[in-house]
Coordinates of C-alpha atoms and ligand atoms in Angstrom, one line a residue:
X27 CA -12.5 2.1 153.8
X28 CA -11.9 -1.0 151.6
X29 CA -14.5 -1.7 149.0
X30 CA -15.2 -3.6 145.8
X31 CA -17.5 -2.4 143.1
X32 CA -19.3 -5.4 141.5
X33 CA -21.5 -5.3 138.4
X34 CA -21.8 -6.1 134.8
X35 CA -19.7 -4.1 132.2
X36 CA -21.6 -0.9 131.7
X37 CA -23.4 -1.0 135.1
X38 CA -21.9 2.3 136.1
X39 CA -18.9 1.2 138.2
X40 CA -16.6 3.6 136.3
X41 CA -18.8 6.7 136.7
X42 CA -19.8 6.1 140.3
X43 CA -16.2 4.9 141.1
X44 CA -14.9 8.3 140.2
X45 CA -17.3 10.0 142.5
X46 CA -16.5 7.6 145.3
X47 CA -12.8 8.3 144.9
X48 CA -13.4 12.1 144.9
X49 CA -15.6 12.0 147.9
X50 CA -13.9 9.4 150.1
X51 CA -10.3 9.8 149.0
X52 CA -9.7 6.1 148.5
X53 CA -7.2 4.7 146.0
X54 CA -8.7 3.5 142.8
X55 CA -7.5 0.1 141.5
X56 CA -8.8 -1.0 138.1
X57 CA -7.3 -4.1 136.7
X58 CA -8.8 -3.1 133.3
X59 CA -6.8 0.2 133.4
X60 CA -3.6 -1.6 134.3
X61 CA -4.1 -4.0 131.4
X62 CA -4.9 -1.2 129.0
X63 CA -1.7 0.5 130.0
X64 CA 0.2 -2.7 129.4
X65 CA -1.4 -3.0 126.0
X66 CA -0.5 0.6 125.2
X67 CA 3.1 0.1 126.2
X68 CA 3.4 -3.0 124.0
X69 CA 4.8 -5.1 126.9
X70 CA 4.8 -8.9 126.7
X71 CA 1.9 -8.9 129.2
X72 CA 0.0 -6.3 127.1
X73 CA 0.5 -8.3 123.9
X74 CA -0.8 -11.4 125.6
X75 CA -3.8 -9.6 127.2
X76 CA -4.9 -7.7 124.1
X77 CA -6.3 -10.6 122.2
X78 CA -8.3 -11.8 125.2
X79 CA -9.6 -8.3 126.0
X80 CA -10.6 -7.6 122.4
X81 CA -12.5 -10.8 122.4
X82 CA -14.3 -10.0 125.7
X83 CA -12.7 -12.9 127.6
X84 CA -11.0 -12.9 130.9
X85 CA -7.2 -12.7 131.4
X86 CA -5.9 -15.6 133.6
X87 CA -6.4 -15.5 137.3
X88 CA -2.7 -16.0 137.8
X89 CA -1.9 -12.8 135.9
X90 CA -4.7 -10.8 137.5
X91 CA -3.9 -11.9 141.0
X92 CA -0.3 -11.0 140.4
X93 CA -1.3 -7.5 139.3
X94 CA -3.6 -7.1 142.3
X95 CA -1.1 -8.3 144.8
X96 CA 1.5 -5.8 143.5
X97 CA -0.9 -2.8 143.7
X98 CA -2.4 -3.7 147.0
X99 CA 1.0 -4.3 148.5
X100 CA 1.9 -0.6 147.6
X101 CA -1.2 0.9 149.2
X102 CA -1.4 3.5 151.9
X103 CA -3.5 1.5 154.5
X104 CA -4.9 4.7 155.9
X105 CA -6.5 5.9 152.7
X106 CA -8.1 2.6 151.9
X107 CA -9.0 1.4 148.4
X108 CA -11.7 0.8 145.9
X109 CA -11.4 -2.2 143.5
X110 CA -13.1 -1.9 140.2
X111 CA -13.2 -4.8 137.8
X112 CA -11.5 -7.1 140.3
X113 CA -12.2 -9.7 141.5
X114 CA -14.1 -11.2 138.5
X115 CA -13.9 -14.9 139.4
X116 CA -14.2 -17.0 142.6
X117 CA -10.5 -17.9 142.6
X118 CA -9.7 -14.2 142.4
X119 CA -12.1 -13.4 145.2
X120 CA -10.6 -16.1 147.4
X121 CA -7.0 -14.9 146.6
X122 CA -8.1 -11.4 147.4
X123 CA -9.5 -12.4 150.8
X124 CA -6.4 -14.3 151.6
X125 CA -4.1 -11.4 150.7
X126 CA -6.2 -8.9 152.7
X127 CA -6.4 -11.3 155.7
X128 CA -2.6 -11.5 155.7
X129 CA -2.5 -7.7 155.8
X130 CA -5.1 -7.6 158.5
X131 CA -7.2 -5.4 156.2
X132 CA -10.4 -7.2 155.3
X133 CA -13.0 -5.7 152.9
X134 CA -15.7 -3.5 154.5
X135 CA -18.3 -3.8 151.8
X136 CA -19.1 -4.9 148.3
X137 CA -21.4 -2.6 146.3
X138 CA -23.4 -4.5 143.6
X139 CA -24.7 -2.3 140.8
X140 CA -28.0 -3.8 139.8
X141 CA -28.9 -3.0 136.1
X142 CA -30.8 -5.2 133.7
X143 CA -29.2 -6.6 130.6
X144 CA -31.2 -4.6 128.1
X145 CA -30.1 -1.3 129.7
X146 CA -26.5 -2.6 129.8
X147 CA -26.5 -3.4 126.0
X148 CA -27.8 0.1 125.2
X149 CA -25.2 1.8 127.3
X150 CA -22.3 -0.3 126.0
X151 CA -23.3 0.2 122.4
X152 CA -23.3 3.9 123.0
X153 CA -19.8 3.8 124.7
X154 CA -17.7 2.8 121.7
X155 CA -14.5 1.4 123.3
X156 CA -12.3 -1.0 121.2
X157 CA -13.8 -4.0 123.0
X158 CA -17.4 -2.7 122.8
X159 CA -18.8 -4.1 119.6
X160 CA -22.1 -6.1 119.8
X161 CA -20.5 -9.6 119.6
X162 CA -17.9 -8.7 122.2
X163 CA -20.5 -7.2 124.5
X164 CA -22.6 -10.4 124.3
X165 CA -19.5 -12.4 125.2
X166 CA -18.6 -10.0 128.1
X167 CA -22.1 -10.3 129.5
X168 CA -22.0 -14.1 129.2
X169 CA -18.6 -14.1 130.9
X170 CA -20.0 -11.9 133.6
X171 CA -23.0 -14.2 134.3
X172 CA -20.9 -17.4 134.2
X173 CA -17.8 -16.3 136.0
X174 CA -18.5 -13.1 138.0
X175 CA -22.1 -13.4 139.1
X176 CA -21.2 -16.3 141.5
X177 CA -19.4 -13.7 143.5
X178 CA -22.7 -12.2 144.5
X179 CA -23.6 -15.2 146.7
X180 CA -20.0 -15.5 147.8
X181 CA -20.1 -12.0 149.3
X182 CA -23.7 -12.2 150.4
X183 CA -22.7 -15.2 152.5
X184 CA -20.0 -13.1 154.1
X185 CA -22.7 -10.5 155.0
X186 CA -20.8 -7.8 153.1
X187 CA -22.9 -7.4 149.9
X188 CA -24.9 -4.2 149.4
X189 CA -27.1 -3.9 146.3
X190 CA -27.7 -0.5 144.7
X191 CA -30.1 0.1 141.8
X192 CA -27.8 1.4 139.1
X193 CA -30.5 3.1 136.9
X194 CA -31.6 6.7 137.0
X195 CA -30.0 10.0 137.9
X196 CA -26.2 9.6 138.4
X197 CA -26.2 12.0 141.4
X198 CA -29.1 10.2 143.1
X199 CA -27.4 6.8 142.6
X200 CA -24.3 8.3 144.1
X201 CA -26.2 9.6 147.2
X202 CA -27.5 6.1 147.7
X203 CA -24.0 4.6 147.5
X204 CA -22.7 7.3 149.8
X205 CA -25.3 6.2 152.4
X206 CA -24.4 2.6 151.9
X207 CA -20.7 3.2 152.4
X208 CA -21.1 5.4 155.4
X209 CA -23.1 2.7 157.0
X210 CA -20.5 0.0 156.2
X211 CA -17.5 1.5 157.8
Ligands
LIG2 P1 -12.7 -3.5 132.5 O1 -12.1 -2.2 132.1 O2 -12.7 -3.8 133.9 O3 -14.0 -3.8 131.8 O4 -11.7 -4.6 131.9 C1 -11.4 -4.7 130.5 C2 -10.9 -6.1 130.1 O5 -9.7 -6.4 130.8 C3 -11.9 -7.2 130.5 O6 -12.9 -7.4 129.5 C4 -11.0 -8.4 130.7 O7 -10.6 -8.9 129.4 C5 -9.7 -7.8 131.3 N1 -9.8 -7.8 132.8 C6 -9.9 -6.7 133.6 N2 -10.0 -7.1 134.9 C7 -10.0 -8.4 134.9 C8 -10.1 -9.4 135.9 N3 -10.2 -9.1 137.2 N4 -10.0 -10.7 135.5 C9 -9.8 -11.1 134.2 N5 -9.8 -10.2 133.2 C10 -9.8 -8.9 133.5

């Protein structure tokens, strides 16, 4: 199973992603986690990314696609994967499709977490990560709607988009996602 989790910051991709990994045994790839590890290690890439991340901006497509290419190249094709936080721009989505086409392993399904902005703001303010202050959150939401939301129609046009309401009981949301994923593969 090869899937992408799509949704605004705070829409539940992290929480549901863990459950998907536990239940389906897919490999979890989070470009945000990779970048945070680079920041923690003090690598040149980390130093470059930190400022952008703290401000709520997007790290360049070139860097991100490089990270994704490296991770995806190392994957066990039998286990499949779940991408979380990638792709975030149209060029990233196109690069991903091209790399998966080359491998003969196209995406099965894209799960869109549908949560309104007010709920997102409440959740993110409660979360308290270094890049979660109110100004940064606004920037991140703006970046999402400008740069990432266009992926919704990109994947809808491919017939691979599935929309899940991301509000309510965590377990109920997961059962909905489980049904969606079982239908998709
Ligand atoms: P996340 O944990 O997915 O919310 O990512 C944290 C931060 O890392 C984002 O706010 C971006 O600054 C950066 N980042 C993560 N993934 C990407 C991506 N696919 N494209 C650009 N920047 C990214």
